[in-house]
JSON list of C-alpha atoms in Angstrom, two decimals:
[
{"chain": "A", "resi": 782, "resn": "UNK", "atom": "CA", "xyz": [0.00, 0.00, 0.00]},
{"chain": "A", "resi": 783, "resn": "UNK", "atom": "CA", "xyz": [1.21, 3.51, -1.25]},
{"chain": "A", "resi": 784, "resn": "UNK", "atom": "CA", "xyz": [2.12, 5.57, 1.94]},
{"chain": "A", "resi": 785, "resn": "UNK", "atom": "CA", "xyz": [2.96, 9.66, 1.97]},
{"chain": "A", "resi": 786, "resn": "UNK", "atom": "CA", "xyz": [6.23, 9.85, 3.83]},
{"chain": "A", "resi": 787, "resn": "UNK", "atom": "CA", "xyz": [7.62, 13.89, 4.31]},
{"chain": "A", "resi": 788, "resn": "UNK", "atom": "CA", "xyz": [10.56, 13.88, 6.05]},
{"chain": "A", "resi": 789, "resn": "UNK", "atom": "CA", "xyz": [10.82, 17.83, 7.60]},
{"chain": "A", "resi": 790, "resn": "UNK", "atom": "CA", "xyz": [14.54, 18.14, 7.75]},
{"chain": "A", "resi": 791, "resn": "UNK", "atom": "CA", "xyz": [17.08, 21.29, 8.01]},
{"chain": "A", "resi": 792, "resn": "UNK", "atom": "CA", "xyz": [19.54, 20.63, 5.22]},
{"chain": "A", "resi": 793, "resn": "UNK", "atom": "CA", "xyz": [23.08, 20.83, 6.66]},
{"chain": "A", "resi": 794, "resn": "UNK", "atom": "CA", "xyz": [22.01, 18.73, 10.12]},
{"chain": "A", "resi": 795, "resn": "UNK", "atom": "CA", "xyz": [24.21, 14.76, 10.17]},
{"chain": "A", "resi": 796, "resn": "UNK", "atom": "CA", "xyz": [20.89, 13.84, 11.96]},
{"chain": "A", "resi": 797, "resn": "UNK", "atom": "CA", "xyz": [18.67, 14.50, 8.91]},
{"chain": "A", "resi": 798, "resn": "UNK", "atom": "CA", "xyz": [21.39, 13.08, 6.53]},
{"chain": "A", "resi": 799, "resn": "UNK", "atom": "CA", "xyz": [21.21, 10.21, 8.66]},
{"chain": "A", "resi": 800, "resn": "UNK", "atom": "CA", "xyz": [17.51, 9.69, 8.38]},
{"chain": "A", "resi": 801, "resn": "UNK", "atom": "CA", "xyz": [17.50, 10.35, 4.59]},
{"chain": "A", "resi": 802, "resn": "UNK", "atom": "CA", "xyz": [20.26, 7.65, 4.16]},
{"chain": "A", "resi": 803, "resn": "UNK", "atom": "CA", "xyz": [18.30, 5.41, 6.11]},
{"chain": "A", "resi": 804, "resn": "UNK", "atom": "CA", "xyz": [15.28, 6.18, 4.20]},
{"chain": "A", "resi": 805, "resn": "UNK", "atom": "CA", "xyz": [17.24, 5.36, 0.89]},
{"chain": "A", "resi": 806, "resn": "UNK", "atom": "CA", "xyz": [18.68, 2.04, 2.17]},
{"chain": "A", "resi": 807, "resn": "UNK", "atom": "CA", "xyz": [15.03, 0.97, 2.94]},
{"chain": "A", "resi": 808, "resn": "UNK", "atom": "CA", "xyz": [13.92, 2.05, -0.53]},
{"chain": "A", "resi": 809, "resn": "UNK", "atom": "CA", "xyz": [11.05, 3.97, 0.57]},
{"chain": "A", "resi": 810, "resn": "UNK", "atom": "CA", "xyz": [9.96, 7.10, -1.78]},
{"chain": "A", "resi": 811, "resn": "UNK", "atom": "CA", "xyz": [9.59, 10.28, 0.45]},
{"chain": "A", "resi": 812, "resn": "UNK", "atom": "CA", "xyz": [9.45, 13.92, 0.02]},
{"chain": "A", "resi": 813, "resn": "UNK", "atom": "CA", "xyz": [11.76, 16.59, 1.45]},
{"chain": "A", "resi": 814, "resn": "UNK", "atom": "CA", "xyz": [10.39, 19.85, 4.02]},
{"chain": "A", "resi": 815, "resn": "UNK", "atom": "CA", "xyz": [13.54, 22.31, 4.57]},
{"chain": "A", "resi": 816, "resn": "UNK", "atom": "CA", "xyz": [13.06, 24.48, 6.97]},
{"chain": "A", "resi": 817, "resn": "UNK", "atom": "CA", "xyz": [15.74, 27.82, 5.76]},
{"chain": "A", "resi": 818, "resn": "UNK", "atom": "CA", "xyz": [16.58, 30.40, 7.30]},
{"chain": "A", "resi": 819, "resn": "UNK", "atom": "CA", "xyz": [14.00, 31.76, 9.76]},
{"chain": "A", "resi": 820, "resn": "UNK", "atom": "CA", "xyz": [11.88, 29.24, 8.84]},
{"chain": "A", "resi": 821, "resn": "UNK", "atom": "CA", "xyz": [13.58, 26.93, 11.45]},
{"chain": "A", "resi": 822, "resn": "UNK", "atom": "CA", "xyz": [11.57, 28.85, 14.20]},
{"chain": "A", "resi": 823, "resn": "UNK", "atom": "CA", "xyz": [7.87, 26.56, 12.95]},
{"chain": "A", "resi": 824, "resn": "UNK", "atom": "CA", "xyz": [10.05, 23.36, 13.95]},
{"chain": "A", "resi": 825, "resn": "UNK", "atom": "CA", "xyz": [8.58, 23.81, 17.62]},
{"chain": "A", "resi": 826, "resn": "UNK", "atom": "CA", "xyz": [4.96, 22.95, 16.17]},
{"chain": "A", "resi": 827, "resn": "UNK", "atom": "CA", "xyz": [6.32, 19.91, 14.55]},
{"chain": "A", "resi": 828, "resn": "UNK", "atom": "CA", "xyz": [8.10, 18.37, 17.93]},
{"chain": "A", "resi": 829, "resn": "UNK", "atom": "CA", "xyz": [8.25, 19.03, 21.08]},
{"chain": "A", "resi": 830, "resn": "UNK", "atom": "CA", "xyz": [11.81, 19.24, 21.61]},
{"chain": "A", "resi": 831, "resn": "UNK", "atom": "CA", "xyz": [11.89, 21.70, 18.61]},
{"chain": "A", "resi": 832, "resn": "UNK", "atom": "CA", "xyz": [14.70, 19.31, 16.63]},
{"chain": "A", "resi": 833, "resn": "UNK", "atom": "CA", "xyz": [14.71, 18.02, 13.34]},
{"chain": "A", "resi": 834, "resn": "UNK", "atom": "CA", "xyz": [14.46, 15.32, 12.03]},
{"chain": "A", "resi": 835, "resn": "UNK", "atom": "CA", "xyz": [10.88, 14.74, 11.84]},
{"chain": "A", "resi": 836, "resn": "UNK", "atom": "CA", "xyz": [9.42, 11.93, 10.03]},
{"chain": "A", "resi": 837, "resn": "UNK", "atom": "CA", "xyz": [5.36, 11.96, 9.15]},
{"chain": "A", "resi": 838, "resn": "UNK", "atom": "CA", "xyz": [4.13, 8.93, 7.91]},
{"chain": "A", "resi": 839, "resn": "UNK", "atom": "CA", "xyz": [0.54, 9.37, 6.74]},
{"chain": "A", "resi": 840, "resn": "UNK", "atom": "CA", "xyz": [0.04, 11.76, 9.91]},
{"chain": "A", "resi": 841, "resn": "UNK", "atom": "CA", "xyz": [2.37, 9.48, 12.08]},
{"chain": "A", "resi": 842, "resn": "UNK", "atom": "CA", "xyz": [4.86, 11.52, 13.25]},
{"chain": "A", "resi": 843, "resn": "UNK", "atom": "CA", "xyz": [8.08, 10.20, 14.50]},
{"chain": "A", "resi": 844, "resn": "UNK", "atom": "CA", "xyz": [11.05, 12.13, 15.93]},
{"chain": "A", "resi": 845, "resn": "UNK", "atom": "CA", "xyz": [14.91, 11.48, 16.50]},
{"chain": "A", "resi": 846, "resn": "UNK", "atom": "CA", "xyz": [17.18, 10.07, 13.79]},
{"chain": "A", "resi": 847, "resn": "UNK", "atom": "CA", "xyz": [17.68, 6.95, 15.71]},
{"chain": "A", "resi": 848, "resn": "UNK", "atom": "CA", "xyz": [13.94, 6.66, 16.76]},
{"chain": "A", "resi": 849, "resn": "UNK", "atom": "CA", "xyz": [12.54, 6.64, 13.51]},
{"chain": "A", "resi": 850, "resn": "UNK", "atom": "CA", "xyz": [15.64, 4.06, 12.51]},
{"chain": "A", "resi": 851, "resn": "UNK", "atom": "CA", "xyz": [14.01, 1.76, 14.62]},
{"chain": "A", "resi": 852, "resn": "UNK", "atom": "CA", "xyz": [10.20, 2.55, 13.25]},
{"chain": "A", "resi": 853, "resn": "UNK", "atom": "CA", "xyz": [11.53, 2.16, 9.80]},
{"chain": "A", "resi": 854, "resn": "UNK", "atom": "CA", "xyz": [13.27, -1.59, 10.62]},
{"chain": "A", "resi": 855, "resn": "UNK", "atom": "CA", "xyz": [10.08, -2.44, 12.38]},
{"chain": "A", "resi": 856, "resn": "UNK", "atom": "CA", "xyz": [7.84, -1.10, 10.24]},
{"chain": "A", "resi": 857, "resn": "UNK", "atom": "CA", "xyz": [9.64, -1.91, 6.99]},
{"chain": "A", "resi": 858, "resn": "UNK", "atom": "CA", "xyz": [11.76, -4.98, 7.80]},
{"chain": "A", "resi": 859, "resn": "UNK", "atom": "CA", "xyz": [13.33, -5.21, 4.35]},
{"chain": "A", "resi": 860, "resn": "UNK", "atom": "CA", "xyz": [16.58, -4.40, 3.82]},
{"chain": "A", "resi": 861, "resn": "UNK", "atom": "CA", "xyz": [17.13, -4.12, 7.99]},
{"chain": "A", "resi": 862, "resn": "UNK", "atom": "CA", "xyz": [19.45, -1.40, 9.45]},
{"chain": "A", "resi": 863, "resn": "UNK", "atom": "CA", "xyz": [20.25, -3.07, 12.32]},
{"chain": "A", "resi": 864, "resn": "UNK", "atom": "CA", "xyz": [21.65, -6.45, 11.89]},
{"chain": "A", "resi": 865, "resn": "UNK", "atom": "CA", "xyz": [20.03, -9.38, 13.11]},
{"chain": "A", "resi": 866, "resn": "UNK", "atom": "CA", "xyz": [22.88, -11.49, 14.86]},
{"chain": "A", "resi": 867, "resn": "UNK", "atom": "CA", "xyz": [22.88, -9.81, 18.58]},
{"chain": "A", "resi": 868, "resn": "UNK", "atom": "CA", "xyz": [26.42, -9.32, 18.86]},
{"chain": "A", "resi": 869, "resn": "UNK", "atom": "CA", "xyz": [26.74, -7.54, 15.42]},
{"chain": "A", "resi": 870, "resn": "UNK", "atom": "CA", "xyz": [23.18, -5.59, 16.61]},
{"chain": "A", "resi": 871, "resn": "UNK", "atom": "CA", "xyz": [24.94, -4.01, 20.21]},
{"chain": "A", "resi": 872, "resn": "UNK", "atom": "CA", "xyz": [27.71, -3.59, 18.15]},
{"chain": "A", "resi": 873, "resn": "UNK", "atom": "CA", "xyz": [25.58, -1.50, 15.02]},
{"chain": "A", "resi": 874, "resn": "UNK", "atom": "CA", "xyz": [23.83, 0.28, 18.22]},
{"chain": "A", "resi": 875, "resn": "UNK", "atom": "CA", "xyz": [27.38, 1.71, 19.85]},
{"chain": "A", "resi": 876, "resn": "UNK", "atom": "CA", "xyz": [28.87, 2.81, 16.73]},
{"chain": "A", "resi": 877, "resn": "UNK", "atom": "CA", "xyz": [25.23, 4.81, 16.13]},
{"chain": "A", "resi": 878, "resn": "UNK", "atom": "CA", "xyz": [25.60, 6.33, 19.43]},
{"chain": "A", "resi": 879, "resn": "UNK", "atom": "CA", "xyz": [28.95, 6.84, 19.20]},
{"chain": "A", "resi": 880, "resn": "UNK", "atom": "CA", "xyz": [28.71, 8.80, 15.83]},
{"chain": "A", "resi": 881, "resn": "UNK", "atom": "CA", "xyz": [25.49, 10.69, 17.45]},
{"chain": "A", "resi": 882, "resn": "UNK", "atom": "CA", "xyz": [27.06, 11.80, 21.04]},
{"chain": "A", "resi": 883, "resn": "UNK", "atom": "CA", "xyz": [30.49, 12.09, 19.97]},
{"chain": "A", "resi": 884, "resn": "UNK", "atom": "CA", "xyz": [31.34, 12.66, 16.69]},
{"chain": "A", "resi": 885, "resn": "UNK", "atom": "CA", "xyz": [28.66, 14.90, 15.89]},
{"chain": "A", "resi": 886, "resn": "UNK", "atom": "CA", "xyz": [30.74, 17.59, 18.12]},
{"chain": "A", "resi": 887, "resn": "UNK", "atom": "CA", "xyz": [33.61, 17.45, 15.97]},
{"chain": "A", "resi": 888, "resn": "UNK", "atom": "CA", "xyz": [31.56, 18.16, 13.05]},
{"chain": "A", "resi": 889, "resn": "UNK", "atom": "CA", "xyz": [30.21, 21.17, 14.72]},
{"chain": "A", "resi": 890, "resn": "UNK", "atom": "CA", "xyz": [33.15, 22.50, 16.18]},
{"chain": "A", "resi": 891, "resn": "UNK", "atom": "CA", "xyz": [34.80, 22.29, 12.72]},
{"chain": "A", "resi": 892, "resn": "UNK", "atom": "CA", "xyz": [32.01, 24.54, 11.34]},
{"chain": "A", "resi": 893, "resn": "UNK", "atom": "CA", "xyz": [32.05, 26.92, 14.46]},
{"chain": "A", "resi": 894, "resn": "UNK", "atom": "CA", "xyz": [35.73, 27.91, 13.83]},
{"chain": "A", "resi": 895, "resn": "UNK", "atom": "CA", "xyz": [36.26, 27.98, 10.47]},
{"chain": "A", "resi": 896, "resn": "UNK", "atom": "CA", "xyz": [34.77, 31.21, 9.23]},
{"chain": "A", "resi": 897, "resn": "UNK", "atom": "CA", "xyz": [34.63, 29.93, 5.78]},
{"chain": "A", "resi": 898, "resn": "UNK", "atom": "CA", "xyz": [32.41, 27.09, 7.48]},
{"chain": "A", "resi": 899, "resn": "UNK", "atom": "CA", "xyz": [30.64, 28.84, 8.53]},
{"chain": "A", "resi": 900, "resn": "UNK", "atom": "CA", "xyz": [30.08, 30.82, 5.36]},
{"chain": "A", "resi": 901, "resn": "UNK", "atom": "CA", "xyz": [29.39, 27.80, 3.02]},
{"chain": "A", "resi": 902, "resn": "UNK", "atom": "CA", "xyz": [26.85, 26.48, 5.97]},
{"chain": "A", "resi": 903, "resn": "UNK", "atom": "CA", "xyz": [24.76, 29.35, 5.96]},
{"chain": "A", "resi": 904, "resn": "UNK", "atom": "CA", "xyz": [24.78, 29.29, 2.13]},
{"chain": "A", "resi": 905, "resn": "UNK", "atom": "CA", "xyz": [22.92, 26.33, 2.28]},
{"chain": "A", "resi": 906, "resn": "UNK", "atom": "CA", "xyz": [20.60, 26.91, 5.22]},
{"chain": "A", "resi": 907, "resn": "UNK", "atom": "CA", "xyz": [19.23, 30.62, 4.42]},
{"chain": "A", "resi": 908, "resn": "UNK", "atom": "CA", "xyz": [19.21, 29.63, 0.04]},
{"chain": "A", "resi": 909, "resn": "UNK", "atom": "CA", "xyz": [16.41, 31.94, -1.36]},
{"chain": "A", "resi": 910, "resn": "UNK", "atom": "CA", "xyz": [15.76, 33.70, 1.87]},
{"chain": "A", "resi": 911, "resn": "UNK", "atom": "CA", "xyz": [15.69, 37.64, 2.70]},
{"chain": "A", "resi": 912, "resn": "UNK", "atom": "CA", "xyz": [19.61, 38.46, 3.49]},
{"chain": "A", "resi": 913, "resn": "UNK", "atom": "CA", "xyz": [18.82, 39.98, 6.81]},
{"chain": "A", "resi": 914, "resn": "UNK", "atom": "CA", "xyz": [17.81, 36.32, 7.90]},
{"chain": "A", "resi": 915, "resn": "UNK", "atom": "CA", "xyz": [21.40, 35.22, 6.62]},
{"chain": "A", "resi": 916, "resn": "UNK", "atom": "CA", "xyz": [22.68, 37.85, 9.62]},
{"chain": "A", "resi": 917, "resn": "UNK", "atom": "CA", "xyz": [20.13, 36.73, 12.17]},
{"chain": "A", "resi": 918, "resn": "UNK", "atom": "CA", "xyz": [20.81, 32.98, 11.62]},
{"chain": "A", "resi": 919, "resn": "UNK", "atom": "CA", "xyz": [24.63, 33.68, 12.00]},
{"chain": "A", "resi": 920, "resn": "UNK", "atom": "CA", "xyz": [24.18, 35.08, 14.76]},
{"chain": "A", "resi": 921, "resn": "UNK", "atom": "CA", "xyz": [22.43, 32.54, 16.77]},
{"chain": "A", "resi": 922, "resn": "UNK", "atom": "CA", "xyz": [24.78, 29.90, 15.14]},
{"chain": "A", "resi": 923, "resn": "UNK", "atom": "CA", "xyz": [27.98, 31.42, 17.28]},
{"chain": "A", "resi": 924, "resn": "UNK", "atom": "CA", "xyz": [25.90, 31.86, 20.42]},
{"chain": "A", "resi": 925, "resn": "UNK", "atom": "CA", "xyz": [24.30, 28.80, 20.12]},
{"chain": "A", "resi": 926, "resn": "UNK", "atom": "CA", "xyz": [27.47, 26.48, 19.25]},
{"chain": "A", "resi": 927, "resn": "UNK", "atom": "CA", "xyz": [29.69, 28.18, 21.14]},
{"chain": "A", "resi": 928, "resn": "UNK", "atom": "CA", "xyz": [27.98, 27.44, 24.60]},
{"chain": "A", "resi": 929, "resn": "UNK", "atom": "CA", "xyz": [26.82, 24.19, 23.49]},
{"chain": "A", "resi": 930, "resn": "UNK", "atom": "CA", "xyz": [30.81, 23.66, 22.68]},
{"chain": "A", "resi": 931, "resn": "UNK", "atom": "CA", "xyz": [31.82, 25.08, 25.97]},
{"chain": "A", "resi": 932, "resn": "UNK", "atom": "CA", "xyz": [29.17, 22.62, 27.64]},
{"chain": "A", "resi": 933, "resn": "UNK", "atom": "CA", "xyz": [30.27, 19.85, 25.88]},
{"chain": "A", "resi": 934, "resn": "UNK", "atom": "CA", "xyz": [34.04, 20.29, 26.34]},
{"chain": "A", "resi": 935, "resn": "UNK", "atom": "CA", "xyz": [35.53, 20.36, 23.16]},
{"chain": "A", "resi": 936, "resn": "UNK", "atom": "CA", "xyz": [35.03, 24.52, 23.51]},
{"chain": "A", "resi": 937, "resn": "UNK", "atom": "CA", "xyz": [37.93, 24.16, 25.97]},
{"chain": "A", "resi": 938, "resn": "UNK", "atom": "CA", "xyz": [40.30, 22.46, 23.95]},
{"chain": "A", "resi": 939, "resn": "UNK", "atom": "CA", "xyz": [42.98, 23.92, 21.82]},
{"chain": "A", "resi": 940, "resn": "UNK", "atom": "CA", "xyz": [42.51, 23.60, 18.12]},
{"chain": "A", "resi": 941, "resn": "UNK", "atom": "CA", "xyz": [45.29, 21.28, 17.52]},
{"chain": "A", "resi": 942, "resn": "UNK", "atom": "CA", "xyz": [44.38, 18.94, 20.56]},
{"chain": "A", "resi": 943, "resn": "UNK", "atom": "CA", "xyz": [41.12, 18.59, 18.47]},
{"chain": "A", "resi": 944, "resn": "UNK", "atom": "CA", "xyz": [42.34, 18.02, 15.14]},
{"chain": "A", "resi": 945, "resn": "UNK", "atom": "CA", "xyz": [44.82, 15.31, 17.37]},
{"chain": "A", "resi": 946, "resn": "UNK", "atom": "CA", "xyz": [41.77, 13.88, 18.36]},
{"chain": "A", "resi": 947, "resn": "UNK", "atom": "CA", "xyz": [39.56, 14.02, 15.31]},
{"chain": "A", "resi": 948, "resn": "UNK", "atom": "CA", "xyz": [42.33, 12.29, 13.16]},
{"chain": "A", "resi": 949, "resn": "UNK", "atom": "CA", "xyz": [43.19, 9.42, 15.93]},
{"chain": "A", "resi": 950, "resn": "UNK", "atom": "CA", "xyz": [39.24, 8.64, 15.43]},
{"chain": "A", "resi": 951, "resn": "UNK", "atom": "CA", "xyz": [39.59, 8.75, 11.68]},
{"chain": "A", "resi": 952, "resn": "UNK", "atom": "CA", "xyz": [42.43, 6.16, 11.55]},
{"chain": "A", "resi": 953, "resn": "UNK", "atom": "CA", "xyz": [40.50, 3.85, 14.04]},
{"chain": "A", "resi": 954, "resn": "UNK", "atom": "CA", "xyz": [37.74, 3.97, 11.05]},
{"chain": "A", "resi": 955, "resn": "UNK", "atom": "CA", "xyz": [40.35, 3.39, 8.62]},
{"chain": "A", "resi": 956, "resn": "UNK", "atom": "CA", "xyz": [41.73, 0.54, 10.55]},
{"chain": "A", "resi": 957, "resn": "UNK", "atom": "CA", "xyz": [38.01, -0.74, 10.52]},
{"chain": "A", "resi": 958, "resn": "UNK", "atom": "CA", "xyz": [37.64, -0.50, 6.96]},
{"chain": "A", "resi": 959, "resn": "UNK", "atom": "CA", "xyz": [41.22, -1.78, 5.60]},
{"chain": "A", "resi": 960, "resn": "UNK", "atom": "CA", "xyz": [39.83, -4.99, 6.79]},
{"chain": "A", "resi": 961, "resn": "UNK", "atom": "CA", "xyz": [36.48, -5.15, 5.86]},
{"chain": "A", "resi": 962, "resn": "UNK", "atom": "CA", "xyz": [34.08, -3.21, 3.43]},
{"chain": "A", "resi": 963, "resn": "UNK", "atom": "CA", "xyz": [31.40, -2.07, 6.36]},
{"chain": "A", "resi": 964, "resn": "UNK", "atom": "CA", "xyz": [31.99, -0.96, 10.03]},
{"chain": "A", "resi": 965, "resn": "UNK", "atom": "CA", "xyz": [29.96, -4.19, 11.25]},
{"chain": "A", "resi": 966, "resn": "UNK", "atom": "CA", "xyz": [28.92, -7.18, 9.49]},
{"chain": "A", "resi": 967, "resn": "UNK", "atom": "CA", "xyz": [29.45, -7.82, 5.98]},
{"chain": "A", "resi": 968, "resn": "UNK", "atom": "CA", "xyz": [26.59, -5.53, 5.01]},
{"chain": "A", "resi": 969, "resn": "UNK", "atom": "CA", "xyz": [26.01, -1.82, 5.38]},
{"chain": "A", "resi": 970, "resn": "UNK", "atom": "CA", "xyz": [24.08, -0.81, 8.59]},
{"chain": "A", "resi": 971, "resn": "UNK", "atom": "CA", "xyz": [22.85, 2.10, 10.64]},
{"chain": "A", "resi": 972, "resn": "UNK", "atom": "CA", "xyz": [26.67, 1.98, 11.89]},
{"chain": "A", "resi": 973, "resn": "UNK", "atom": "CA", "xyz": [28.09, 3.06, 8.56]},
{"chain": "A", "resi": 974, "resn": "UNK", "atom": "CA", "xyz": [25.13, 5.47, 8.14]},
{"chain": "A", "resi": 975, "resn": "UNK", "atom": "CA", "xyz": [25.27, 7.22, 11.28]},
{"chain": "A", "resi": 976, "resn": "UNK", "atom": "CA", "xyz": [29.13, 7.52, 11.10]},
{"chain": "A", "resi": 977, "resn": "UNK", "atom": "CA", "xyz": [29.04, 8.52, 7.40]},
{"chain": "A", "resi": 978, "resn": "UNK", "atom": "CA", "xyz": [26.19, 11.17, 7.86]},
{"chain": "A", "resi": 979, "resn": "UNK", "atom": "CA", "xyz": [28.44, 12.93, 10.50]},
{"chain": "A", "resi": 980, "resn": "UNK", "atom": "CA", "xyz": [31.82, 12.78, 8.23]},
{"chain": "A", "resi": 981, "resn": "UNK", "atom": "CA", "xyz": [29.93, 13.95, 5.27]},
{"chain": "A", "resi": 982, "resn": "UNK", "atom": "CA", "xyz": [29.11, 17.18, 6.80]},
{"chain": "A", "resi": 983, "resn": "UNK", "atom": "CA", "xyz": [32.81, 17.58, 7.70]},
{"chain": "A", "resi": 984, "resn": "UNK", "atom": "CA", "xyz": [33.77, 17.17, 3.96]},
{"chain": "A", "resi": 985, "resn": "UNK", "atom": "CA", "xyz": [30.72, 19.27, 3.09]},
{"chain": "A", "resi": 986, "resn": "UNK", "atom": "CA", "xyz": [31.78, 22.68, 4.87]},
{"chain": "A", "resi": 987, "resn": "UNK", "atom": "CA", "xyz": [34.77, 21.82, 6.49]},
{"chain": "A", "resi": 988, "resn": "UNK", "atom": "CA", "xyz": [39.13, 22.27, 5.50]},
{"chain": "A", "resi": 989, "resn": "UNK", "atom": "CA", "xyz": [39.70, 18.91, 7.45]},
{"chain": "A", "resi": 990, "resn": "UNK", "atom": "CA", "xyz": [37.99, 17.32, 4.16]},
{"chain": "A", "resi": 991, "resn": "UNK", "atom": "CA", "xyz": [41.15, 16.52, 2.71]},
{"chain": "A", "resi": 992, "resn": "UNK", "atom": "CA", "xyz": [42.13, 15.00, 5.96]},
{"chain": "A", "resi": 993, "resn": "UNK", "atom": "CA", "xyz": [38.89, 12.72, 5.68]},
{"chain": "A", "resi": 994, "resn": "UNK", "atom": "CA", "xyz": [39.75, 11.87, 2.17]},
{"chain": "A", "resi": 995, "resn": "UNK", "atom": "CA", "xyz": [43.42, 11.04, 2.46]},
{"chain": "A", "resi": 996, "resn": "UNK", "atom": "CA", "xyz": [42.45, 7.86, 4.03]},
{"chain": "A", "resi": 997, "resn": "UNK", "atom": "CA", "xyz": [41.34, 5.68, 0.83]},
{"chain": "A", "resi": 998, "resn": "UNK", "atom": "CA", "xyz": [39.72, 2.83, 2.37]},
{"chain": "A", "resi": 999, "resn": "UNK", "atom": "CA", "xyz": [37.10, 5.83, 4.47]},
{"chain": "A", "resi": 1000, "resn": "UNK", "atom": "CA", "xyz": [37.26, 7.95, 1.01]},
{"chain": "A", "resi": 1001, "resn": "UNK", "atom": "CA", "xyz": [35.97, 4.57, -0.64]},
{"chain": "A", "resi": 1002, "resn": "UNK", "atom": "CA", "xyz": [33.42, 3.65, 1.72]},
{"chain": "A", "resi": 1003, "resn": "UNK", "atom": "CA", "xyz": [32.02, 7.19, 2.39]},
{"chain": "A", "resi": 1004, "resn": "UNK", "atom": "CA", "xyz": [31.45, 7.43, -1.46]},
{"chain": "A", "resi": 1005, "resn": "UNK", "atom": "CA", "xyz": [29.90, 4.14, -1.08]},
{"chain": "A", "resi": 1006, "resn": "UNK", "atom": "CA", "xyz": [27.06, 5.17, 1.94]}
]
């Protein structure tokens, strides 16, 4: 039975890239909702924490990337996103929340600093928008990520005790992936999606692309998501 799936998304977020991948590896049709520039503030009537992703399924409306993972595999078992042995399963489930609390805040830190970053990310976000929305957004971006950053700890850090840490991660993945073709399994999973949705947005915006890309086995398997 045909079903009308929207997914409301803000275009430069890993969490909706995630959920778009995830809709893709289930082979579902679905149609995009961006939400640019000041737009973002009608998110609150669409969940209650006032984040995007939101799915709506025929009304249904699910929210959180790895919430609506776990609708879609239940709901729409083909093609599952989290494997079905257990031990490749918990181990699916820790790279997922590994990529979501962890990663995620090297992605934004590497957009917070780089001015150019942030340049090429509001590009996207405020597209066909009145400019003076362009200078609003901005301006909640630094506010916003910069005590989030603070909060989180990487705010604290020096700049090269990040990129230390942000490469040591990327040549664990590369370690991963120099012996096998997916981060778990022999099949791609919400582990490669959830991982690859966050280093996207890094090679989207970000100068530390080419440090992403260097590695050929990640190059090859982000190109491959």
């Amino acid at each position: 039975m045909s079903q009308n799936i929207v997914l409301h998304q803000w275009e430069i977020s890993p969490f909706c890239r995630k959920t778009a991948l995830t809709l893709d590896h289930k082979g579902l049709a679905y149609e995009k909702l961006d939400y640019l520039g000041l737009q973002s503030t009608k998110v609150v009537g669409l969940s209650r924490t006032g984040k995007l992703p939101v799915l709506d399924i025929d009304g249904k409306r699910i929210q959180d990337s790895t919430r609506i993972a776990r609708y879609l595999d239940e709901h729409y078992p083909k093609h599952p996103l989290y494997p079905i042995d257990p031990i490749e399963n918990a181990q699916a489930a820790v790279w997922e929340d590994w990529a979501d609390e962890s990663l995620y805040w090297f992605e934004v830190y590497f957009r917070y600093i780089d001015n150019n970053a942030m340049e090429q990310v509001l590009d996207i976000v405020c597209a066909g928008r009145p400019k003076y929305e362009r200078i609003a957004i901005k301006a909640a971006l630094k506010v916003d990520f910069a005590l989030k950053l603070r909060m989180q700890g990487l705010g604290r850090l020096s700049y090269d005790d990040i990129v230390a840490e942000f490469t040591l991660h990327l040549d664990r993945i590369e370690a991963v992936l120099a012996r096998q073709d997916w981060l778990v399994g022999s099949e791609r999973s919400i582990a490669d999606i959830a991982v690859g949705a966050q280093l996207a947005e890094v090679v989207r915006t970000s100068q530390l692309r080419d440090v992403i890309l260097a590695r050929p086995n990640l190059g090859k398997w982000l190109k491959r998501i």
